Short mmCIF file of C-alpha atoms in Angstrom, two decimals:
data_model
loop_
_atom_site.label_atom_id
_atom_site.label_comp_id
_atom_site.label_asym_id
_atom_site.label_seq_id
_atom_site.Cartn_x
_atom_site.Cartn_y
_atom_site.Cartn_z
CA MET A 298 -10.28 -19.19 -45.18
CA SER A 299 -10.20 -22.79 -43.89
CA THR A 300 -6.84 -22.20 -42.17
CA ASP A 301 -8.38 -19.14 -40.50
CA ILE A 302 -11.19 -21.31 -39.09
CA LEU A 303 -8.65 -23.91 -37.90
CA LEU A 304 -6.64 -21.16 -36.22
CA VAL A 305 -9.76 -19.87 -34.44
CA LEU A 306 -10.56 -23.44 -33.30
CA VAL A 307 -7.07 -24.03 -31.92
CA VAL A 308 -7.01 -20.64 -30.15
CA GLY A 309 -10.49 -21.24 -28.71
CA THR A 310 -9.61 -24.76 -27.56
CA ALA A 311 -6.35 -23.53 -26.03
CA LEU A 312 -8.26 -20.92 -24.02
CA ILE A 313 -10.80 -23.55 -22.89
CA PHE A 314 -7.88 -25.74 -21.78
CA ASP A 315 -6.44 -22.73 -19.92
CA PHE A 316 -9.79 -22.25 -18.20
CA THR A 317 -9.98 -25.92 -17.13
CA ASN A 318 -6.35 -25.66 -15.99
CA GLY A 319 -7.35 -22.73 -13.78
CA PHE A 320 -10.37 -24.31 -12.14
CA HIS A 321 -8.70 -27.71 -11.86
CA ASP A 322 -5.64 -26.25 -10.13
CA THR A 323 -7.46 -23.75 -7.88
CA ALA A 324 -7.32 -26.44 -5.21
CA ASN A 325 -3.52 -26.45 -5.21
CA VAL A 326 -3.49 -22.84 -4.14
CA VAL A 327 -6.57 -22.36 -1.97
CA ALA A 328 -7.58 -25.74 -0.50
CA THR A 329 -5.35 -25.61 2.56
CA SER A 330 -6.15 -21.93 3.26
CA ILE A 331 -9.88 -22.65 3.10
CA SER A 332 -9.58 -25.82 5.14
CA THR A 333 -7.76 -24.09 8.01
CA ARG A 334 -10.03 -21.01 7.72
CA ALA A 335 -7.10 -18.76 6.94
CA LEU A 336 -9.36 -17.26 4.26
CA GLN A 337 -13.05 -17.34 3.41
CA PRO A 338 -13.62 -19.58 0.35
CA ARG A 339 -14.75 -16.78 -1.99
CA VAL A 340 -11.97 -14.45 -0.83
CA ALA A 341 -9.42 -17.26 -1.33
CA VAL A 342 -10.45 -18.00 -4.92
CA LEU A 343 -10.70 -14.27 -5.74
CA LEU A 344 -7.17 -13.66 -4.41
CA ALA A 345 -5.89 -16.72 -6.28
CA ALA A 346 -7.59 -15.56 -9.50
CA ILE A 347 -6.09 -12.07 -9.26
CA LEU A 348 -2.60 -13.42 -8.55
CA ASN A 349 -2.87 -15.99 -11.36
CA PHE A 350 -3.79 -13.11 -13.69
CA VAL A 351 -0.86 -10.99 -12.49
CA GLY A 352 1.48 -13.99 -12.61
CA ALA A 353 0.76 -14.52 -16.29
CA PHE A 354 2.36 -11.13 -17.04
CA ILE A 355 5.50 -11.69 -14.96
CA SER A 356 7.48 -13.66 -17.50
CA LEU A 357 7.04 -14.02 -21.24
CA LYS A 358 9.63 -16.71 -21.76
CA VAL A 359 7.53 -18.97 -23.90
CA ALA A 360 9.43 -22.09 -22.87
CA ALA A 361 6.10 -23.74 -23.45
CA THR A 362 6.65 -24.75 -27.00
CA ILE A 363 4.48 -27.61 -25.87
CA ALA A 364 6.00 -31.01 -25.30
CA ASN A 365 9.39 -29.61 -26.34
CA GLY A 366 11.97 -32.41 -26.27
CA ILE A 367 9.22 -35.01 -25.87
CA VAL A 368 7.85 -35.14 -29.39
CA ASP A 369 9.41 -34.29 -32.75
CA ALA A 370 8.74 -30.55 -33.05
CA GLY A 371 9.04 -30.74 -36.83
CA ALA A 372 6.10 -33.15 -37.03
CA ILE A 373 3.72 -31.01 -34.94
CA ARG A 374 0.75 -29.76 -36.96
CA LEU A 375 -2.22 -27.72 -35.84
CA GLN A 376 -4.51 -30.78 -35.96
CA VAL A 377 -2.15 -32.60 -33.56
CA VAL A 378 -2.08 -29.64 -31.16
CA PHE A 379 -5.87 -29.40 -31.37
CA ALA A 380 -6.37 -33.12 -30.65
CA GLY A 381 -3.86 -32.94 -27.78
CA LEU A 382 -5.76 -30.04 -26.23
CA VAL A 383 -9.04 -31.93 -26.55
CA GLY A 384 -7.51 -34.99 -24.83
CA ALA A 385 -6.24 -32.79 -21.99
CA ILE A 386 -9.57 -30.99 -21.57
CA ILE A 387 -11.49 -34.28 -21.38
CA TRP A 388 -9.08 -35.73 -18.78
CA ASN A 389 -9.24 -32.50 -16.73
CA LEU A 390 -13.04 -32.64 -16.76
CA MET A 391 -13.11 -36.32 -15.82
CA THR A 392 -10.71 -35.96 -12.89
CA TRP A 393 -12.62 -32.86 -11.74
CA TRP A 394 -15.84 -34.88 -11.85
CA PHE A 395 -14.33 -37.46 -9.50
CA GLY A 396 -12.78 -34.74 -7.35
CA LEU A 397 -9.23 -35.96 -8.03
CA PRO A 398 -6.31 -33.54 -8.25
CA SER A 399 -4.19 -34.41 -11.30
CA SER A 400 -1.60 -32.55 -13.35
CA SER A 401 -2.95 -30.38 -16.19
CA SER A 402 0.55 -30.19 -17.69
CA HIS A 403 0.78 -33.99 -17.80
CA ALA A 404 -2.68 -34.11 -19.35
CA LEU A 405 -1.56 -31.73 -22.09
CA ILE A 406 1.68 -33.63 -22.70
CA GLY A 407 -0.24 -36.93 -22.74
CA GLY A 408 -2.81 -35.54 -25.17
CA VAL A 409 -0.16 -34.28 -27.58
CA VAL A 410 1.87 -37.51 -27.34
CA GLY A 411 -1.25 -39.60 -28.05
CA ALA A 412 -2.28 -37.47 -31.03
CA MET A 413 1.29 -37.47 -32.34
CA LEU A 414 1.53 -41.25 -32.01
CA VAL A 415 -1.48 -41.64 -34.33
CA ALA A 416 -0.44 -38.82 -36.66
CA ALA A 417 3.26 -39.55 -37.12
CA GLY A 418 3.99 -42.91 -35.47
CA PRO A 419 6.21 -43.91 -32.54
CA GLY A 420 9.31 -42.45 -34.22
CA ALA A 421 8.03 -38.95 -33.40
CA ILE A 422 8.05 -39.64 -29.64
CA PHE A 423 11.30 -39.12 -27.72
CA VAL A 424 11.27 -41.70 -24.92
CA ASP A 425 14.31 -40.13 -23.19
CA GLY A 426 12.52 -36.78 -23.12
CA LEU A 427 9.35 -38.35 -21.75
CA LEU A 428 11.37 -40.10 -19.05
CA GLY A 429 13.51 -37.12 -18.10
CA LYS A 430 10.95 -34.34 -18.33
CA VAL A 431 7.82 -36.12 -17.17
CA VAL A 432 8.29 -39.50 -15.49
CA ILE A 433 11.24 -38.72 -13.18
CA PRO A 434 9.84 -35.32 -12.09
CA ALA A 435 6.46 -37.01 -11.46
CA LEU A 436 8.16 -39.45 -9.09
CA VAL A 437 10.37 -36.84 -7.44
CA ALA A 438 7.81 -34.05 -6.90
CA PRO A 439 5.43 -35.69 -4.39
CA VAL A 440 8.22 -37.53 -2.55
CA LEU A 441 10.32 -34.38 -2.12
CA ALA A 442 7.33 -32.28 -1.03
CA PHE A 443 6.30 -35.10 1.35
CA LEU A 444 9.76 -35.07 2.96
CA VAL A 445 10.06 -31.28 3.15
CA ALA A 446 6.57 -30.85 4.65
CA GLY A 447 7.07 -33.81 7.00
CA ILE A 448 10.41 -32.56 8.36
CA SER A 449 9.06 -29.00 8.56
CA ILE A 450 5.98 -29.91 10.59
CA LEU A 451 8.09 -31.90 13.08
CA PHE A 452 10.29 -28.82 13.68
CA VAL A 453 7.23 -26.56 13.85
CA TYR A 454 5.48 -28.71 16.47
CA LYS A 455 8.73 -28.83 18.46
CA ILE A 456 8.98 -25.01 18.39
CA VAL A 457 5.36 -23.99 19.05
CA GLY A 458 3.93 -27.18 20.55
CA ARG A 459 3.77 -25.94 24.17
CA LEU A 460 2.33 -22.52 23.38
CA SER A 461 -1.28 -21.42 23.67
CA PRO A 462 -3.03 -22.56 20.46
CA GLY A 463 -4.92 -19.29 19.80
CA PRO A 464 -2.07 -16.97 18.77
CA VAL A 465 -0.20 -19.86 17.10
CA THR A 466 -3.18 -20.67 14.87
CA ARG A 467 -3.70 -16.98 14.03
CA GLY A 468 -0.02 -16.64 13.16
CA PHE A 469 0.06 -19.63 10.85
CA ARG A 470 -3.18 -18.52 9.18
CA LEU A 471 -1.49 -15.19 8.42
CA GLY A 472 1.52 -17.06 7.04
CA GLN A 473 -0.76 -19.14 4.86
CA ILE A 474 -2.01 -16.02 3.12
CA ALA A 475 1.60 -15.18 2.15
CA THR A 476 2.58 -18.70 1.03
CA GLY A 477 -0.76 -19.21 -0.77
CA SER A 478 -0.23 -15.94 -2.62
CA LEU A 479 3.26 -17.04 -3.65
CA LEU A 480 1.83 -20.30 -4.97
CA ALA A 481 -0.91 -18.52 -6.95
CA LEU A 482 1.62 -16.16 -8.49
CA ALA A 483 3.95 -19.04 -9.42
CA HIS A 484 1.02 -20.98 -10.88
CA GLY A 485 -0.06 -18.06 -13.07
CA THR A 486 3.51 -17.56 -14.26
CA ASN A 487 4.06 -21.22 -15.15
CA ASP A 488 0.71 -22.45 -16.41
CA ALA A 489 -0.55 -19.48 -18.44
CA GLN A 490 2.73 -19.78 -20.40
CA LYS A 491 1.61 -23.12 -21.82
CA THR A 492 -1.47 -21.61 -23.41
CA MET A 493 0.49 -18.60 -24.68
CA GLY A 494 2.98 -21.02 -26.21
CA ILE A 495 0.26 -23.02 -27.95
CA ILE A 496 -1.44 -19.94 -29.39
CA THR A 497 1.89 -18.48 -30.49
CA LEU A 498 2.75 -21.78 -32.16
CA ALA A 499 -0.62 -21.74 -33.94
CA LEU A 500 -0.06 -18.15 -35.12
CA VAL A 501 3.39 -19.10 -36.46
CA ALA A 502 1.96 -22.12 -38.28
CA HIS A 503 -0.80 -19.90 -39.72
CA GLY A 504 1.77 -17.41 -40.97
CA SER A 505 0.50 -14.59 -38.77
CA LEU A 506 3.82 -14.46 -36.90
CA PRO A 507 7.38 -14.89 -38.23
CA THR A 508 9.05 -18.26 -37.63
CA GLU A 509 12.25 -16.50 -36.51
CA ASP A 510 11.94 -15.20 -32.95
CA PRO A 511 8.15 -14.73 -32.80
CA GLN A 512 6.96 -12.27 -30.15
CA VAL A 513 3.89 -13.13 -28.09
CA PRO A 514 1.16 -10.62 -29.05
CA GLY A 515 -0.41 -8.60 -26.22
CA TRP A 516 -3.89 -10.01 -26.84
CA VAL A 517 -2.52 -13.55 -26.41
CA VAL A 518 -1.02 -12.67 -23.02
CA PHE A 519 -4.20 -10.91 -21.91
CA SER A 520 -6.58 -13.65 -23.08
CA ALA A 521 -4.48 -16.47 -21.55
CA ALA A 522 -4.19 -14.56 -18.27
CA SER A 523 -7.95 -13.89 -18.28
CA ALA A 524 -8.88 -17.51 -19.05
CA ILE A 525 -6.73 -18.98 -16.26
CA ALA A 526 -7.92 -16.32 -13.81
CA LEU A 527 -11.57 -16.89 -14.70
CA GLY A 528 -11.11 -20.65 -14.35
CA THR A 529 -9.43 -20.16 -10.98
CA TYR A 530 -12.27 -17.91 -9.78
CA THR A 531 -14.86 -20.47 -10.90
CA GLY A 532 -13.12 -22.87 -8.53
CA GLY A 533 -13.05 -26.64 -8.82
CA TRP A 534 -14.85 -27.16 -5.51
CA ARG A 535 -14.86 -30.94 -5.74
CA ILE A 536 -11.05 -31.01 -5.90
CA ILE A 537 -10.80 -28.31 -3.24
CA ARG A 538 -12.82 -30.55 -0.89
CA THR A 539 -10.56 -33.53 -1.61
CA MET A 540 -7.33 -31.59 -1.18
CA GLY A 541 -8.48 -29.51 1.79
CA SER A 542 -10.24 -32.02 3.99
CA LYS A 543 -10.43 -35.51 2.53
CA ILE A 544 -6.73 -36.40 2.65
CA ILE A 545 -6.06 -35.17 6.20
CA LYS A 546 -7.90 -32.99 8.68
CA MET A 547 -5.32 -30.27 8.89
CA ASP A 548 -4.51 -27.56 11.40
CA ALA A 549 -3.12 -24.14 10.48
CA ALA A 550 0.51 -25.23 11.08
CA GLN A 551 0.08 -28.18 8.70
CA GLY A 552 -1.58 -25.89 6.14
CA PHE A 553 1.33 -23.47 6.37
CA THR A 554 4.02 -26.15 6.08
CA SER A 555 2.26 -27.83 3.12
CA GLN A 556 2.00 -24.53 1.26
CA GLY A 557 5.42 -23.25 2.34
CA SER A 558 7.16 -26.51 1.39
CA GLY A 559 5.22 -26.61 -1.87
CA ALA A 560 6.17 -23.04 -2.76
CA ALA A 561 9.84 -23.70 -1.89
CA VAL A 562 10.03 -26.87 -4.00
CA ILE A 563 8.20 -25.33 -6.97
CA LEU A 564 10.33 -22.18 -6.96
CA ALA A 565 13.55 -24.21 -6.58
CA ALA A 566 12.48 -26.35 -9.54
CA THR A 567 11.44 -23.35 -11.63
CA HIS A 568 14.74 -21.65 -10.90
CA VAL A 569 16.82 -24.51 -12.33
CA GLY A 570 14.29 -25.21 -15.10
CA PHE A 571 13.27 -28.60 -13.72
CA PRO A 572 9.63 -29.27 -14.63
CA LEU A 573 7.53 -30.22 -11.59
CA SER A 574 3.74 -30.42 -11.36
CA THR A 575 2.15 -28.02 -8.86
CA THR A 576 -0.53 -30.62 -8.15
CA HIS A 577 1.97 -33.37 -7.31
CA VAL A 578 4.00 -31.05 -5.09
CA ILE A 579 1.09 -29.68 -3.05
CA SER A 580 -0.56 -33.08 -2.67
CA GLY A 581 2.75 -34.57 -1.50
CA GLY A 582 3.11 -31.71 0.97
CA VAL A 583 -0.39 -32.21 2.38
CA VAL A 584 0.16 -35.97 2.85
CA GLY A 585 3.65 -35.34 4.33
CA SER A 586 2.41 -32.85 6.92
CA GLY A 587 -0.32 -35.29 7.94
CA ALA A 588 1.81 -38.43 8.01
CA ALA A 589 4.55 -36.78 10.10
CA LYS A 590 1.99 -36.00 12.80
CA ARG A 591 0.46 -39.47 12.77
CA LEU A 592 0.45 -42.05 9.96
CA SER A 593 -3.18 -42.91 10.62
CA ALA A 594 -4.11 -39.22 10.21
CA VAL A 595 -3.83 -39.69 6.43
CA ARG A 596 -6.73 -41.23 4.54
CA TRP A 597 -4.56 -43.50 2.46
CA GLY A 598 -7.51 -44.61 0.33
CA VAL A 599 -8.01 -41.07 -0.97
CA ALA A 600 -4.23 -40.62 -1.39
CA GLY A 601 -4.16 -43.92 -3.31
CA ASN A 602 -6.95 -42.78 -5.65
CA MET A 603 -4.93 -39.64 -6.38
CA ALA A 604 -1.80 -41.68 -7.11
CA ILE A 605 -3.80 -43.86 -9.51
CA ALA A 606 -5.10 -40.73 -11.27
CA TRP A 607 -1.51 -39.46 -11.62
CA VAL A 608 -0.31 -42.74 -13.13
CA LEU A 609 -3.28 -42.80 -15.50
CA THR A 610 -3.03 -39.14 -16.58
CA ILE A 611 -0.55 -39.49 -19.45
CA PRO A 612 -1.89 -42.75 -20.94
CA ALA A 613 -5.54 -41.71 -20.51
CA ALA A 614 -5.11 -38.19 -21.88
CA GLY A 615 -2.95 -39.76 -24.61
CA ALA A 616 -5.71 -42.20 -25.54
CA MET A 617 -8.23 -39.35 -25.69
CA GLY A 618 -5.86 -37.22 -27.76
CA ALA A 619 -5.39 -40.19 -30.10
CA ILE A 620 -9.16 -40.74 -30.37
CA ALA A 621 -9.74 -37.01 -30.99
CA TYR A 622 -7.12 -37.06 -33.75
CA GLY A 623 -8.64 -40.27 -35.16
CA ILE A 624 -12.15 -38.77 -35.26
CA SER A 625 -10.77 -35.61 -36.83
CA TRP A 626 -8.92 -37.67 -39.46
CA LEU A 627 -11.96 -39.87 -40.19
CA ALA A 628 -14.11 -36.76 -40.59
CA GLY A 629 -11.82 -35.60 -43.36
CA GLY A 630 -9.00 -33.87 -41.45
CA GLY A 631 -8.28 -30.28 -42.47
CA THR A 632 -10.80 -27.99 -40.83
CA THR A 633 -13.85 -30.28 -40.97
CA GLY A 634 -12.30 -32.86 -38.62
CA PRO A 635 -11.62 -30.45 -35.74
CA VAL A 636 -15.13 -28.96 -36.20
CA VAL A 637 -16.66 -32.44 -35.77
CA VAL A 638 -14.49 -33.05 -32.69
CA CYS A 639 -15.66 -29.70 -31.26
CA VAL A 640 -19.29 -30.78 -31.71
CA VAL A 641 -18.59 -34.11 -29.93
CA LEU A 642 -16.75 -32.30 -27.10
CA ALA A 643 -19.57 -29.75 -26.70
CA ALA A 644 -22.11 -32.60 -26.48
CA MET A 645 -19.99 -34.30 -23.77
CA ILE A 646 -19.77 -31.11 -21.71
CA LEU A 647 -23.54 -30.65 -22.05
CA VAL A 648 -24.17 -34.19 -20.79
CA MET A 649 -21.84 -33.58 -17.82
CA ARG A 650 -23.71 -30.37 -16.98
CA VAL A 651 -27.05 -32.16 -17.11
CA ARG A 652 -25.74 -34.96 -14.86
CA ARG A 653 -23.99 -32.50 -12.51
CA GLN A 654 -26.78 -32.72 -9.95
CA THR A 655 -26.24 -36.45 -9.52
CA PRO A 656 -22.62 -37.12 -8.55
CA PRO A 657 -21.32 -40.65 -9.09
CA PRO A 658 -21.03 -43.06 -6.10
CA ILE A 659 -17.27 -42.57 -5.79
CA ALA A 660 -17.74 -38.80 -5.31
CA THR A 661 -20.45 -39.39 -2.69
CA GLU A 662 -18.18 -41.83 -0.94
CA ALA A 663 -15.31 -39.34 -0.99
CA ALA A 664 -17.62 -36.67 0.42
CA ALA A 665 -18.68 -38.93 3.31
CA MET B 116 22.68 -44.02 -16.03
CA ASN B 117 23.61 -40.51 -17.04
CA LEU B 118 20.38 -39.08 -18.36
CA VAL B 119 21.12 -35.89 -20.27
CA LEU B 120 18.73 -34.39 -22.77
CA ALA B 121 21.26 -33.05 -25.23
CA ALA B 122 18.76 -30.99 -27.20
CA GLU B 123 17.61 -29.26 -24.04
CA GLY B 124 20.98 -29.02 -22.34
CA LEU B 125 19.13 -30.38 -19.32
CA ASP B 126 21.19 -32.51 -16.94
CA ILE B 127 18.44 -34.40 -15.13
CA TRP B 128 20.45 -35.75 -12.17
CA GLY B 129 22.38 -32.52 -11.62
CA ASP B 130 19.21 -30.41 -11.70
CA LEU B 131 17.39 -32.94 -9.57
CA GLY B 132 20.10 -32.77 -6.90
CA GLU B 133 19.91 -28.97 -6.88
CA VAL B 134 16.11 -28.99 -6.57
CA ILE B 135 16.28 -31.45 -3.66
CA VAL B 136 18.93 -29.47 -1.75
CA VAL B 137 17.43 -26.00 -2.40
CA GLY B 138 13.85 -27.21 -1.84
CA LEU B 139 14.76 -28.93 1.44
CA ILE B 140 16.78 -26.04 2.84
CA SER B 141 14.36 -23.28 1.82
CA GLY B 142 11.17 -25.21 2.67
CA VAL B 143 12.32 -26.40 6.09
CA GLY B 144 14.12 -23.08 6.69
CA LEU B 145 10.98 -21.03 5.99
CA SER B 146 8.89 -23.15 8.34
CA ILE B 147 11.46 -22.95 11.16
CA VAL B 148 11.96 -19.21 10.82
CA PHE B 149 8.22 -18.53 10.71
CA ALA B 150 7.54 -20.85 13.67
CA LEU B 151 10.25 -19.03 15.67
CA THR B 152 8.58 -15.72 14.78
CA ILE B 153 5.24 -16.94 16.10
CA ARG B 154 6.88 -18.38 19.21
CA ALA B 155 8.64 -15.08 19.97
CA PHE B 156 5.42 -13.07 19.50
CA ALA B 157 3.45 -15.49 21.68
CA LEU B 158 6.08 -15.40 24.46
CA GLU B 159 6.24 -11.61 24.25
CA THR B 160 2.47 -11.40 24.74
CA VAL B 161 2.60 -13.69 27.78
CA ALA B 162 5.55 -11.82 29.33
CA ARG B 163 3.86 -8.44 28.77
CA ARG B 164 0.60 -9.66 30.28
CA GLU B 165 2.46 -10.91 33.36
CA GLY B 166 4.36 -7.62 33.75
CA ARG B 167 7.83 -9.02 32.94
CA ARG B 168 8.84 -6.02 30.83
CA GLY B 169 12.51 -6.84 30.27
CA GLU B 170 11.69 -10.34 29.07
CA ALA B 171 8.87 -8.97 26.90
CA ARG B 172 11.27 -6.54 25.24
CA ARG B 173 13.75 -9.35 24.58
CA HIS B 174 11.09 -11.54 22.99
CA ALA B 175 9.81 -8.58 20.96
CA ALA B 176 13.31 -7.97 19.58
CA VAL B 177 13.67 -11.65 18.65
CA ALA B 178 10.20 -11.53 17.04
CA VAL B 179 11.19 -8.52 14.93
CA VAL B 180 14.41 -10.23 13.78
CA PHE B 181 12.60 -13.44 12.76
CA SER B 182 9.78 -11.43 11.13
CA LEU B 183 12.35 -9.66 8.99
CA LEU B 184 13.97 -13.00 8.17
CA SER B 185 10.57 -14.44 7.14
CA ILE B 186 9.89 -11.41 4.96
CA ALA B 187 13.38 -11.75 3.45
CA VAL B 188 12.74 -15.43 2.58
CA ILE B 189 9.40 -14.60 0.92
CA GLY B 190 10.97 -11.55 -0.78
CA GLY B 191 13.76 -13.81 -2.06
CA ALA B 192 11.18 -16.18 -3.50
CA LEU B 193 9.43 -13.27 -5.26
CA PHE B 194 12.78 -12.00 -6.56
CA SER B 195 13.68 -15.42 -7.98
CA MET B 196 10.27 -15.53 -9.67
CA LEU B 197 10.70 -12.09 -11.23
CA HIS B 198 14.29 -12.66 -12.38
CA ARG B 199 14.25 -16.17 -13.77
#
């Protein structure tokens, strides 16, 4: 009975994480399209939500045995996964509150690493894996997208620069719908897999699925797809504002090159199995397309805040995962601990909702 | 430093090089091809409006070719997503 409750808690928390992943990452897909008026805001998030939902069904390769190669898989227990998810959810909510785009995947990895560190000690963390699968890609993703978008926009301005702006803008807006759709589809395919992987792992640990070659149940696919789509439709408007208009004031050509370069880099990385963060890629692309036009066109203060959030993501989500595991352990572990953590998390979300009407000074400053 | 995750069979530097080359070529390529499509359509419109029919037809043909190329690039991206 108690393992059933723990399973329900982990599945529920995984779906909440999936939801926050959706609304946190909506900006990656729709911000540039909204900013350049390629699409109306509601239409953009609806399209992104539908394509995220469809994308979740495209591939069922559950490569997302979470933090695979980063932590000792043999030491992963449901309580660790639960605490890791809680750490990731809290970090996603905090960065959303400040309107900062940050990687949900890194938040999840950080949360699990932090919880694992407390649960099993440093021996359960593979530093090589962390370096190769997280740190190096985190450095490469924004720089590569920056270069691709920067070079692209220089060519684009050379090709269409002397033409009448009307048809050019209309053309690039049309192109943005295609590249934005590609991004949404890729996002659904990649990110919904993480939640499916977590739930499948929980079902295996519970004994509901065989340990040898477990198949992802249909309800898991459907619920993960629905959660990410619903989160996407809800839309993290604070992050959309940051990504769409606070970093650079972009024209349709810049919007197209950011999205097109982002889609190209993400798909190239996915094809060879190299893990890149959608957030890092798109942000790098946006900054690149702005900087190539004019360095002063980029609000480097906002870009700097984002970079700080990226650097902080793994340690901060890790610390929260560790605290969540600690609270759970102090409350008696087993099923009671996660229940107590759920109560604390629910109280935090309630407080954030109450305070939602009064954004902090940094958000007001960013909106100015 | 040859960083290879043996358990994953993931050669970081090899994969990284491939991502950089493929990302650069396809990202820049897509932007150039699409910009050329828009340019051809815009020039065709101007030529047609000014009554230069032969030139308009030439630009229209170029526009169709680059449109097909753009669609092929996006189709290729979809294909790689569906068959990974």
